[in-house]
Amino acid sequence: MIRFALKCACGHRFDSWFRDNRAYEGLSAAGRIACPACGGGEVAKAPMAPSLAAAREEGADAAVRLRSLLLGLRDTVESNCEDVGSAFAEEARKIHYGEAPARGIYGEASAEEANALVEEEITFARLPWISRGDS
Ligand SMILES: [Zn+2]
């Protein structure tokens, strides 16, 4: 089965299923496809642009949803953890070895610093940190 987007002479758009393209051609040539809105038999395949546009909108929606999810994550971290900025690796190490009070912290670490933490088996997570300003 194949689905075609069709359009009648007055501009009504509708979808219809056919066994294959030849079945469509045959029915179309015989004038046996009628518009469900006006009953008109002058029906042609409609361009597929509307469904492409819909797919693009879905993609944009997903990007917006992901962005708000990441912003929410950032809000949660910021309101529950202490910002230690570029001292993150040092502070995480102090907490791990009991030299600083245990608490949630966040900040930045270079790739080398992060690798060193992994080697010392210090638990931390890398988060996608997105900026709030731009859209
Ligand atoms: Zn029609």
Short mmCIF file of N, CA, C and O and ligand atoms in Angstrom, two decimals:
data_model
loop_
_atom_site.label_atom_id
_atom_site.label_comp_id
_atom_site.label_asym_id
_atom_site.label_seq_id
_atom_site.Cartn_x
_atom_site.Cartn_y
_atom_site.Cartn_z
N MET A 1 0.84 -1.20 0.00
CA MET A 1 0.00 0.00 0.00
C MET A 1 0.88 1.25 0.00
O MET A 1 1.96 1.27 0.56
N ILE A 2 0.37 2.27 -0.66
CA ILE A 2 1.12 3.51 -0.72
C ILE A 2 0.15 4.67 -0.47
O ILE A 2 -1.01 4.61 -0.90
N ARG A 3 0.58 5.66 0.23
CA ARG A 3 -0.30 6.78 0.53
C ARG A 3 0.12 8.00 -0.28
O ARG A 3 1.30 8.33 -0.34
N PHE A 4 -0.86 8.62 -0.92
CA PHE A 4 -0.57 9.84 -1.66
C PHE A 4 -1.33 11.01 -1.06
O PHE A 4 -2.46 10.83 -0.59
N ALA A 5 -0.70 12.17 -1.06
CA ALA A 5 -1.40 13.40 -0.72
C ALA A 5 -2.05 13.89 -2.01
O ALA A 5 -1.38 14.06 -3.03
N LEU A 6 -3.37 14.05 -1.99
CA LEU A 6 -4.10 14.44 -3.20
C LEU A 6 -4.77 15.79 -3.01
O LEU A 6 -4.96 16.26 -1.90
N LYS A 7 -5.13 16.36 -4.17
CA LYS A 7 -5.74 17.68 -4.16
C LYS A 7 -6.79 17.71 -5.26
O LYS A 7 -6.51 17.29 -6.38
N CYS A 8 -8.00 18.20 -4.96
CA CYS A 8 -9.03 18.26 -5.99
C CYS A 8 -8.96 19.60 -6.71
O CYS A 8 -8.17 20.46 -6.33
N ALA A 9 -9.80 19.76 -7.75
CA ALA A 9 -9.76 20.97 -8.56
C ALA A 9 -10.10 22.22 -7.75
O ALA A 9 -9.65 23.31 -8.09
N CYS A 10 -10.87 22.07 -6.67
CA CYS A 10 -11.18 23.27 -5.88
C CYS A 10 -10.19 23.51 -4.75
O CYS A 10 -10.36 24.43 -3.95
N GLY A 11 -9.18 22.66 -4.65
CA GLY A 11 -8.12 22.94 -3.70
C GLY A 11 -8.20 22.18 -2.39
O GLY A 11 -7.38 22.40 -1.50
N HIS A 12 -9.20 21.27 -2.24
CA HIS A 12 -9.25 20.46 -1.02
C HIS A 12 -8.08 19.47 -1.03
O HIS A 12 -7.83 18.85 -2.06
N ARG A 13 -7.43 19.35 0.10
CA ARG A 13 -6.33 18.39 0.21
C ARG A 13 -6.79 17.20 1.03
O ARG A 13 -7.46 17.36 2.04
N PHE A 14 -6.42 16.01 0.61
CA PHE A 14 -6.73 14.81 1.40
C PHE A 14 -5.72 13.72 1.07
O PHE A 14 -5.03 13.78 0.05
N ASP A 15 -5.62 12.74 1.95
CA ASP A 15 -4.72 11.60 1.76
C ASP A 15 -5.54 10.39 1.37
O ASP A 15 -6.66 10.22 1.82
N SER A 16 -4.97 9.55 0.52
CA SER A 16 -5.66 8.33 0.16
C SER A 16 -4.65 7.20 -0.05
O SER A 16 -3.52 7.46 -0.43
N TRP A 17 -5.08 5.99 0.27
CA TRP A 17 -4.20 4.81 0.12
C TRP A 17 -4.49 4.09 -1.18
O TRP A 17 -5.64 3.95 -1.57
N PHE A 18 -3.46 3.60 -1.82
CA PHE A 18 -3.59 2.83 -3.05
C PHE A 18 -2.69 1.61 -2.96
O PHE A 18 -1.71 1.60 -2.20
N ARG A 19 -3.03 0.58 -3.79
CA ARG A 19 -2.21 -0.64 -3.75
C ARG A 19 -0.80 -0.30 -4.19
O ARG A 19 0.17 -0.72 -3.58
N ASP A 20 -0.69 0.47 -5.26
CA ASP A 20 0.61 0.93 -5.73
C ASP A 20 0.39 2.12 -6.67
O ASP A 20 -0.76 2.55 -6.86
N ASN A 21 1.45 2.64 -7.23
CA ASN A 21 1.33 3.82 -8.07
C ASN A 21 0.46 3.55 -9.30
O ASN A 21 -0.30 4.40 -9.73
N ARG A 22 0.57 2.33 -9.86
CA ARG A 22 -0.23 2.00 -11.06
C ARG A 22 -1.71 1.98 -10.74
O ARG A 22 -2.53 2.40 -11.55
N ALA A 23 -2.06 1.47 -9.56
CA ALA A 23 -3.47 1.45 -9.16
C ALA A 23 -4.00 2.88 -9.08
O ALA A 23 -5.12 3.18 -9.53
N TYR A 24 -3.16 3.75 -8.52
CA TYR A 24 -3.55 5.16 -8.45
C TYR A 24 -3.77 5.73 -9.85
O TYR A 24 -4.80 6.37 -10.12
N GLU A 25 -2.78 5.49 -10.75
CA GLU A 25 -2.87 6.02 -12.11
C GLU A 25 -4.15 5.56 -12.80
O GLU A 25 -4.85 6.33 -13.46
N GLY A 26 -4.45 4.25 -12.61
CA GLY A 26 -5.65 3.68 -13.25
C GLY A 26 -6.93 4.33 -12.75
O GLY A 26 -7.77 4.77 -13.55
N LEU A 27 -7.06 4.41 -11.41
CA LEU A 27 -8.26 5.00 -10.82
C LEU A 27 -8.38 6.47 -11.19
O LEU A 27 -9.47 6.98 -11.48
N SER A 28 -7.24 7.15 -11.20
CA SER A 28 -7.22 8.57 -11.52
C SER A 28 -7.67 8.80 -12.96
O SER A 28 -8.51 9.66 -13.24
N ALA A 29 -7.11 8.01 -13.90
CA ALA A 29 -7.45 8.15 -15.32
C ALA A 29 -8.93 7.87 -15.55
O ALA A 29 -9.58 8.48 -16.41
N ALA A 30 -9.51 6.92 -14.78
CA ALA A 30 -10.92 6.56 -14.93
C ALA A 30 -11.82 7.54 -14.18
O ALA A 30 -13.04 7.39 -14.20
N GLY A 31 -11.24 8.54 -13.50
CA GLY A 31 -12.04 9.50 -12.75
C GLY A 31 -12.74 8.88 -11.57
O GLY A 31 -13.82 9.30 -11.18
N ARG A 32 -12.12 7.82 -10.99
CA ARG A 32 -12.80 7.11 -9.91
C ARG A 32 -12.29 7.49 -8.52
O ARG A 32 -12.62 6.85 -7.55
N ILE A 33 -11.47 8.53 -8.47
CA ILE A 33 -11.06 9.04 -7.16
C ILE A 33 -11.85 10.33 -6.93
O ILE A 33 -11.77 11.26 -7.72
N ALA A 34 -12.65 10.35 -5.88
CA ALA A 34 -13.48 11.53 -5.61
C ALA A 34 -13.00 12.25 -4.36
O ALA A 34 -12.57 11.62 -3.40
N CYS A 35 -13.05 13.57 -4.40
CA CYS A 35 -12.68 14.37 -3.25
C CYS A 35 -13.71 14.15 -2.14
O CYS A 35 -14.91 14.28 -2.37
N PRO A 36 -13.29 13.82 -0.91
CA PRO A 36 -14.24 13.56 0.18
C PRO A 36 -14.98 14.82 0.61
O PRO A 36 -16.04 14.74 1.22
N ALA A 37 -14.45 15.99 0.27
CA ALA A 37 -15.08 17.24 0.70
C ALA A 37 -16.17 17.69 -0.27
O ALA A 37 -17.27 18.05 0.13
N CYS A 38 -15.87 17.65 -1.59
CA CYS A 38 -16.84 18.17 -2.56
C CYS A 38 -17.28 17.11 -3.56
O CYS A 38 -18.16 17.37 -4.38
N GLY A 39 -16.68 15.94 -3.51
CA GLY A 39 -17.08 14.88 -4.44
C GLY A 39 -16.52 15.05 -5.83
O GLY A 39 -16.79 14.24 -6.71
N GLY A 40 -15.70 16.07 -6.03
CA GLY A 40 -15.12 16.33 -7.34
C GLY A 40 -14.19 15.20 -7.78
O GLY A 40 -13.44 14.65 -6.98
N GLY A 41 -14.24 14.84 -9.04
CA GLY A 41 -13.44 13.74 -9.55
C GLY A 41 -12.13 14.19 -10.18
O GLY A 41 -11.34 13.37 -10.61
N GLU A 42 -11.93 15.50 -10.24
CA GLU A 42 -10.69 16.01 -10.83
C GLU A 42 -9.64 16.10 -9.73
O GLU A 42 -9.53 17.12 -9.04
N VAL A 43 -8.90 15.03 -9.59
CA VAL A 43 -7.97 14.92 -8.46
C VAL A 43 -6.56 14.70 -8.96
O VAL A 43 -6.34 13.96 -9.91
N ALA A 44 -5.60 15.37 -8.35
CA ALA A 44 -4.20 15.20 -8.73
C ALA A 44 -3.35 15.06 -7.48
O ALA A 44 -3.78 15.41 -6.39
N LYS A 45 -2.17 14.52 -7.68
CA LYS A 45 -1.25 14.41 -6.54
C LYS A 45 -0.83 15.81 -6.10
O LYS A 45 -0.48 16.65 -6.92
N ALA A 46 -0.87 16.02 -4.79
CA ALA A 46 -0.46 17.32 -4.25
C ALA A 46 1.03 17.27 -3.94
O ALA A 46 1.56 16.22 -3.61
N PRO A 47 1.70 18.42 -4.03
CA PRO A 47 3.11 18.43 -3.63
C PRO A 47 3.23 18.05 -2.16
O PRO A 47 2.33 18.30 -1.36
N MET A 48 4.35 17.41 -1.80
CA MET A 48 4.51 16.91 -0.44
C MET A 48 5.04 17.96 0.54
O MET A 48 5.32 17.65 1.67
N ALA A 49 5.17 19.18 0.08
CA ALA A 49 5.77 20.23 0.92
C ALA A 49 5.18 20.34 2.32
O ALA A 49 5.93 20.50 3.28
N PRO A 50 3.82 20.27 2.49
CA PRO A 50 3.28 20.44 3.83
C PRO A 50 3.84 19.44 4.85
O PRO A 50 4.15 19.81 5.97
N SER A 51 4.03 18.17 4.44
CA SER A 51 4.53 17.21 5.42
C SER A 51 6.01 17.44 5.71
O SER A 51 6.47 17.18 6.82
N LEU A 52 6.77 17.93 4.72
CA LEU A 52 8.17 18.27 4.98
C LEU A 52 8.24 19.40 5.99
O LEU A 52 9.04 19.38 6.91
N ALA A 53 7.37 20.41 5.82
CA ALA A 53 7.35 21.54 6.75
C ALA A 53 7.01 21.06 8.14
O ALA A 53 7.60 21.51 9.12
N ALA A 54 6.07 20.11 8.25
CA ALA A 54 5.69 19.58 9.56
C ALA A 54 6.86 18.88 10.21
O ALA A 54 7.10 19.05 11.41
N ALA A 55 7.63 18.12 9.44
CA ALA A 55 8.78 17.41 9.99
C ALA A 55 9.80 18.40 10.51
O ALA A 55 10.41 18.19 11.55
N ARG A 56 10.00 19.49 9.77
CA ARG A 56 10.97 20.50 10.20
C ARG A 56 10.51 21.14 11.52
O ARG A 56 11.30 21.39 12.40
N GLU A 57 9.19 21.39 11.64
CA GLU A 57 8.67 21.96 12.88
C GLU A 57 8.88 21.02 14.05
O GLU A 57 9.23 21.45 15.14
N GLU A 58 8.68 19.72 13.83
CA GLU A 58 8.89 18.74 14.89
C GLU A 58 10.34 18.80 15.36
O GLU A 58 10.61 18.72 16.56
N GLY A 59 11.27 18.93 14.43
CA GLY A 59 12.68 19.03 14.79
C GLY A 59 12.95 20.25 15.63
O GLY A 59 13.66 20.18 16.64
N ALA A 60 12.35 21.37 15.27
CA ALA A 60 12.52 22.61 16.04
C ALA A 60 11.94 22.44 17.44
O ALA A 60 12.54 22.86 18.42
N ASP A 61 10.77 21.79 17.54
CA ASP A 61 10.15 21.53 18.84
C ASP A 61 11.08 20.73 19.72
O ASP A 61 11.24 21.04 20.90
N ALA A 62 11.70 19.70 19.15
CA ALA A 62 12.60 18.84 19.93
C ALA A 62 13.77 19.65 20.45
O ALA A 62 14.18 19.49 21.60
N ALA A 63 14.29 20.56 19.61
CA ALA A 63 15.43 21.39 20.03
C ALA A 63 15.02 22.30 21.18
O ALA A 63 15.76 22.48 22.15
N VAL A 64 13.80 22.85 21.09
CA VAL A 64 13.31 23.74 22.16
C VAL A 64 13.13 22.95 23.45
O VAL A 64 13.51 23.41 24.54
N ARG A 65 12.58 21.72 23.33
CA ARG A 65 12.36 20.89 24.52
C ARG A 65 13.70 20.53 25.17
O ARG A 65 13.84 20.59 26.39
N LEU A 66 14.68 20.15 24.35
CA LEU A 66 15.99 19.77 24.87
C LEU A 66 16.62 20.96 25.59
O LEU A 66 17.17 20.83 26.68
N ARG A 67 16.50 22.12 24.98
CA ARG A 67 17.08 23.33 25.57
C ARG A 67 16.46 23.63 26.94
O ARG A 67 17.18 23.92 27.90
N SER A 68 15.14 23.51 27.05
CA SER A 68 14.51 23.83 28.33
C SER A 68 14.86 22.77 29.37
O SER A 68 14.99 23.06 30.55
N LEU A 69 15.06 21.54 28.92
CA LEU A 69 15.49 20.46 29.81
C LEU A 69 16.87 20.76 30.38
O LEU A 69 17.11 20.64 31.58
N LEU A 70 17.79 21.20 29.50
CA LEU A 70 19.15 21.50 29.93
C LEU A 70 19.19 22.74 30.83
O LEU A 70 19.96 22.80 31.78
N LEU A 71 18.32 23.71 30.54
CA LEU A 71 18.24 24.90 31.39
C LEU A 71 17.73 24.51 32.78
O LEU A 71 18.21 25.02 33.80
N GLY A 72 16.76 23.59 32.82
CA GLY A 72 16.23 23.10 34.09
C GLY A 72 17.31 22.40 34.89
O GLY A 72 17.42 22.58 36.10
N LEU A 73 18.11 21.60 34.20
CA LEU A 73 19.22 20.89 34.83
C LEU A 73 20.19 21.90 35.44
O LEU A 73 20.62 21.77 36.58
N ARG A 74 20.49 22.92 34.68
CA ARG A 74 21.41 23.96 35.14
C ARG A 74 20.85 24.66 36.38
O ARG A 74 21.56 24.87 37.36
N ASP A 75 19.54 24.99 36.34
CA ASP A 75 18.89 25.64 37.49
C ASP A 75 19.00 24.76 38.73
O ASP A 75 19.30 25.25 39.82
N THR A 76 18.74 23.46 38.56
CA THR A 76 18.78 22.53 39.69
C THR A 76 20.17 22.49 40.31
O THR A 76 20.33 22.57 41.53
N VAL A 77 21.18 22.38 39.45
CA VAL A 77 22.57 22.33 39.95
C VAL A 77 22.90 23.63 40.65
O VAL A 77 23.44 23.63 41.76
N GLU A 78 22.54 24.75 40.04
CA GLU A 78 22.91 26.05 40.60
C GLU A 78 22.23 26.32 41.94
O GLU A 78 22.80 26.97 42.80
N SER A 79 20.99 25.83 42.13
CA SER A 79 20.31 26.12 43.38
C SER A 79 20.64 25.10 44.46
O SER A 79 20.32 25.33 45.62
N ASN A 80 21.27 23.98 44.11
CA ASN A 80 21.57 22.96 45.12
C ASN A 80 23.05 22.79 45.40
O ASN A 80 23.42 22.11 46.35
N CYS A 81 23.89 23.37 44.57
CA CYS A 81 25.32 23.13 44.71
C CYS A 81 26.07 24.46 44.79
O CYS A 81 25.56 25.50 44.41
N GLU A 82 27.28 24.37 45.31
CA GLU A 82 28.12 25.56 45.47
C GLU A 82 29.00 25.74 44.24
O GLU A 82 29.65 24.80 43.78
N ASP A 83 29.02 26.96 43.74
CA ASP A 83 29.86 27.27 42.59
C ASP A 83 31.31 27.47 43.04
O ASP A 83 31.60 28.41 43.77
N VAL A 84 32.20 26.58 42.63
CA VAL A 84 33.60 26.73 43.01
C VAL A 84 34.45 27.15 41.82
O VAL A 84 35.67 27.20 41.90
N GLY A 85 33.77 27.45 40.70
CA GLY A 85 34.45 27.97 39.52
C GLY A 85 35.57 27.08 39.03
O GLY A 85 35.40 25.86 38.95
N SER A 86 36.73 27.69 38.74
CA SER A 86 37.83 26.92 38.15
C SER A 86 38.56 26.06 39.20
O SER A 86 39.45 25.30 38.86
N ALA A 87 38.15 26.18 40.47
CA ALA A 87 38.78 25.37 41.52
C ALA A 87 38.08 24.03 41.68
O ALA A 87 38.29 23.33 42.67
N PHE A 88 37.25 23.66 40.69
CA PHE A 88 36.42 22.46 40.84
C PHE A 88 37.23 21.21 41.17
O PHE A 88 36.95 20.50 42.15
N ALA A 89 38.28 20.93 40.38
CA ALA A 89 39.04 19.69 40.56
C ALA A 89 39.67 19.65 41.96
O ALA A 89 39.61 18.64 42.66
N GLU A 90 40.26 20.78 42.36
CA GLU A 90 40.91 20.89 43.66
C GLU A 90 39.91 20.65 44.79
O GLU A 90 40.15 19.89 45.73
N GLU A 91 38.73 21.30 44.66
CA GLU A 91 37.70 21.20 45.70
C GLU A 91 37.13 19.78 45.75
O GLU A 91 36.90 19.24 46.84
N ALA A 92 36.89 19.19 44.59
CA ALA A 92 36.35 17.83 44.54
C ALA A 92 37.32 16.86 45.21
O ALA A 92 36.91 15.94 45.94
N ARG A 93 38.62 17.09 45.01
CA ARG A 93 39.65 16.24 45.61
C ARG A 93 39.65 16.39 47.13
O ARG A 93 39.69 15.41 47.87
N LYS A 94 39.54 17.66 47.60
CA LYS A 94 39.50 17.93 49.05
C LYS A 94 38.31 17.23 49.70
O LYS A 94 38.43 16.64 50.78
N ILE A 95 37.14 17.32 49.03
CA ILE A 95 35.93 16.68 49.58
C ILE A 95 36.13 15.17 49.63
O ILE A 95 35.84 14.51 50.62
N HIS A 96 36.70 14.63 48.54
CA HIS A 96 36.92 13.19 48.45
C HIS A 96 37.81 12.69 49.59
O HIS A 96 37.57 11.63 50.16
N TYR A 97 38.85 13.45 49.92
CA TYR A 97 39.79 13.01 50.96
C TYR A 97 39.44 13.57 52.34
O TYR A 97 40.23 13.48 53.28
N GLY A 98 38.22 14.16 52.45
CA GLY A 98 37.76 14.62 53.76
C GLY A 98 38.45 15.88 54.25
O GLY A 98 38.41 16.18 55.44
N GLU A 99 39.08 16.64 53.35
CA GLU A 99 39.77 17.87 53.77
C GLU A 99 38.84 19.08 53.69
O GLU A 99 39.20 20.18 54.09
N ALA A 100 37.66 18.88 53.12
CA ALA A 100 36.67 19.94 53.03
C ALA A 100 35.30 19.31 53.30
O ALA A 100 35.12 18.11 53.08
N PRO A 101 34.34 20.11 53.82
CA PRO A 101 33.02 19.54 54.11
C PRO A 101 32.35 18.95 52.87
O PRO A 101 32.43 19.53 51.78
N ALA A 102 31.73 17.77 53.05
CA ALA A 102 31.06 17.11 51.94
C ALA A 102 29.85 17.92 51.51
O ALA A 102 29.01 18.29 52.33
N ARG A 103 29.77 18.26 50.25
CA ARG A 103 28.65 19.04 49.73
C ARG A 103 28.65 18.95 48.21
O ARG A 103 29.63 18.49 47.60
N GLY A 104 27.57 19.35 47.62
CA GLY A 104 27.51 19.36 46.16
C GLY A 104 28.21 20.60 45.64
O GLY A 104 28.00 21.70 46.13
N ILE A 105 29.08 20.41 44.67
CA ILE A 105 29.77 21.56 44.09
C ILE A 105 29.68 21.47 42.57
O ILE A 105 29.43 20.40 42.00
N TYR A 106 29.84 22.60 41.91
CA TYR A 106 29.96 22.58 40.47
C TYR A 106 30.95 23.65 40.04
O TYR A 106 31.24 24.59 40.79
N GLY A 107 31.51 23.48 38.88
CA GLY A 107 32.49 24.44 38.37
C GLY A 107 33.11 23.90 37.10
O GLY A 107 32.55 23.01 36.46
N GLU A 108 34.25 24.45 36.76
CA GLU A 108 34.89 24.03 35.52
C GLU A 108 36.17 23.25 35.81
O GLU A 108 36.84 23.49 36.80
N ALA A 109 36.46 22.32 34.91
CA ALA A 109 37.70 21.57 35.01
C ALA A 109 38.24 21.37 33.60
O ALA A 109 37.47 21.20 32.65
N SER A 110 39.55 21.41 33.49
CA SER A 110 40.15 21.14 32.18
C SER A 110 40.07 19.64 31.93
O SER A 110 39.76 18.86 32.84
N ALA A 111 40.34 19.22 30.70
CA ALA A 111 40.30 17.81 30.35
C ALA A 111 41.30 17.02 31.21
O ALA A 111 40.99 15.94 31.70
N GLU A 112 42.50 17.59 31.41
CA GLU A 112 43.52 16.89 32.22
C GLU A 112 43.05 16.74 33.67
O GLU A 112 43.21 15.69 34.28
N GLU A 113 42.48 17.83 34.21
CA GLU A 113 41.98 17.78 35.59
C GLU A 113 40.89 16.72 35.72
O GLU A 113 40.88 15.95 36.69
N ALA A 114 39.97 16.68 34.75
CA ALA A 114 38.88 15.71 34.79
C ALA A 114 39.43 14.29 34.72
O ALA A 114 38.99 13.41 35.46
N ASN A 115 40.43 14.07 33.85
CA ASN A 115 41.04 12.73 33.74
C ASN A 115 41.72 12.33 35.04
O ASN A 115 41.65 11.16 35.45
N ALA A 116 42.37 13.29 35.70
CA ALA A 116 43.04 13.00 36.98
C ALA A 116 42.00 12.58 38.02
O ALA A 116 42.23 11.65 38.79
N LEU A 117 40.84 13.26 38.03
CA LEU A 117 39.78 12.90 38.98
C LEU A 117 39.30 11.49 38.73
O LEU A 117 39.06 10.72 39.66
N VAL A 118 39.14 11.13 37.45
CA VAL A 118 38.69 9.79 37.09
C VAL A 118 39.70 8.76 37.61
O VAL A 118 39.34 7.75 38.20
N GLU A 119 41.00 9.04 37.43
CA GLU A 119 42.05 8.11 37.87
C GLU A 119 42.06 7.94 39.38
O GLU A 119 42.35 6.86 39.89
N GLU A 120 41.71 9.01 40.11
CA GLU A 120 41.65 8.91 41.57
C GLU A 120 40.31 8.38 42.04
O GLU A 120 40.03 8.36 43.24
N GLU A 121 39.47 8.00 41.07
CA GLU A 121 38.14 7.45 41.37
C GLU A 121 37.29 8.42 42.18
O GLU A 121 36.57 8.05 43.09
N ILE A 122 37.40 9.69 41.86
CA ILE A 122 36.57 10.71 42.47
C ILE A 122 35.32 10.88 41.60
O ILE A 122 35.42 11.08 40.40
N THR A 123 34.17 10.76 42.25
CA THR A 123 32.92 10.77 41.50
C THR A 123 32.51 12.19 41.09
O THR A 123 32.45 13.08 41.92
N PHE A 124 32.27 12.37 39.83
CA PHE A 124 31.74 13.64 39.34
C PHE A 124 31.06 13.37 38.00
O PHE A 124 31.16 12.27 37.46
N ALA A 125 30.32 14.33 37.51
CA ALA A 125 29.64 14.16 36.24
C ALA A 125 29.91 15.35 35.33
O ALA A 125 30.04 16.48 35.80
N ARG A 126 30.04 15.05 34.06
CA ARG A 126 30.17 16.14 33.08
C ARG A 126 28.76 16.48 32.58
O ARG A 126 28.03 15.61 32.14
N LEU A 127 28.40 17.75 32.69
CA LEU A 127 27.07 18.16 32.27
C LEU A 127 27.15 19.09 31.06
O LEU A 127 28.06 19.90 30.96
N PRO A 128 26.19 18.94 30.16
CA PRO A 128 26.11 19.93 29.07
C PRO A 128 25.62 21.24 29.65
O PRO A 128 24.51 21.32 30.15
N TRP A 129 26.48 22.23 29.66
CA TRP A 129 26.18 23.49 30.33
C TRP A 129 25.84 24.52 29.27
O TRP A 129 26.70 24.99 28.55
N ILE A 130 24.59 24.88 29.13
CA ILE A 130 24.24 25.81 28.06
C ILE A 130 23.99 27.20 28.63
O ILE A 130 23.57 27.36 29.76
N SER A 131 24.29 28.20 27.82
CA SER A 131 24.11 29.57 28.28
C SER A 131 22.65 29.97 28.22
O SER A 131 21.88 29.44 27.42
N ARG A 132 22.27 30.90 29.08
CA ARG A 132 20.86 31.30 29.16
C ARG A 132 20.49 32.37 28.14
O ARG A 132 19.39 32.41 27.66
N GLY A 133 21.44 33.25 27.87
CA GLY A 133 21.14 34.44 27.10
C GLY A 133 20.59 34.22 25.71
O GLY A 133 19.42 34.48 25.43
N ASP A 134 21.42 33.70 24.81
CA ASP A 134 21.03 33.58 23.40
C ASP A 134 19.90 32.59 23.22
O ASP A 134 19.58 31.82 24.10
N SER A 135 19.28 32.64 22.04
CA SER A 135 18.21 31.67 21.81
C SER A 135 18.41 30.98 20.49
O SER A 135 19.28 31.31 19.75
ZN ZN B 1 -12.83 19.03 -3.27
#
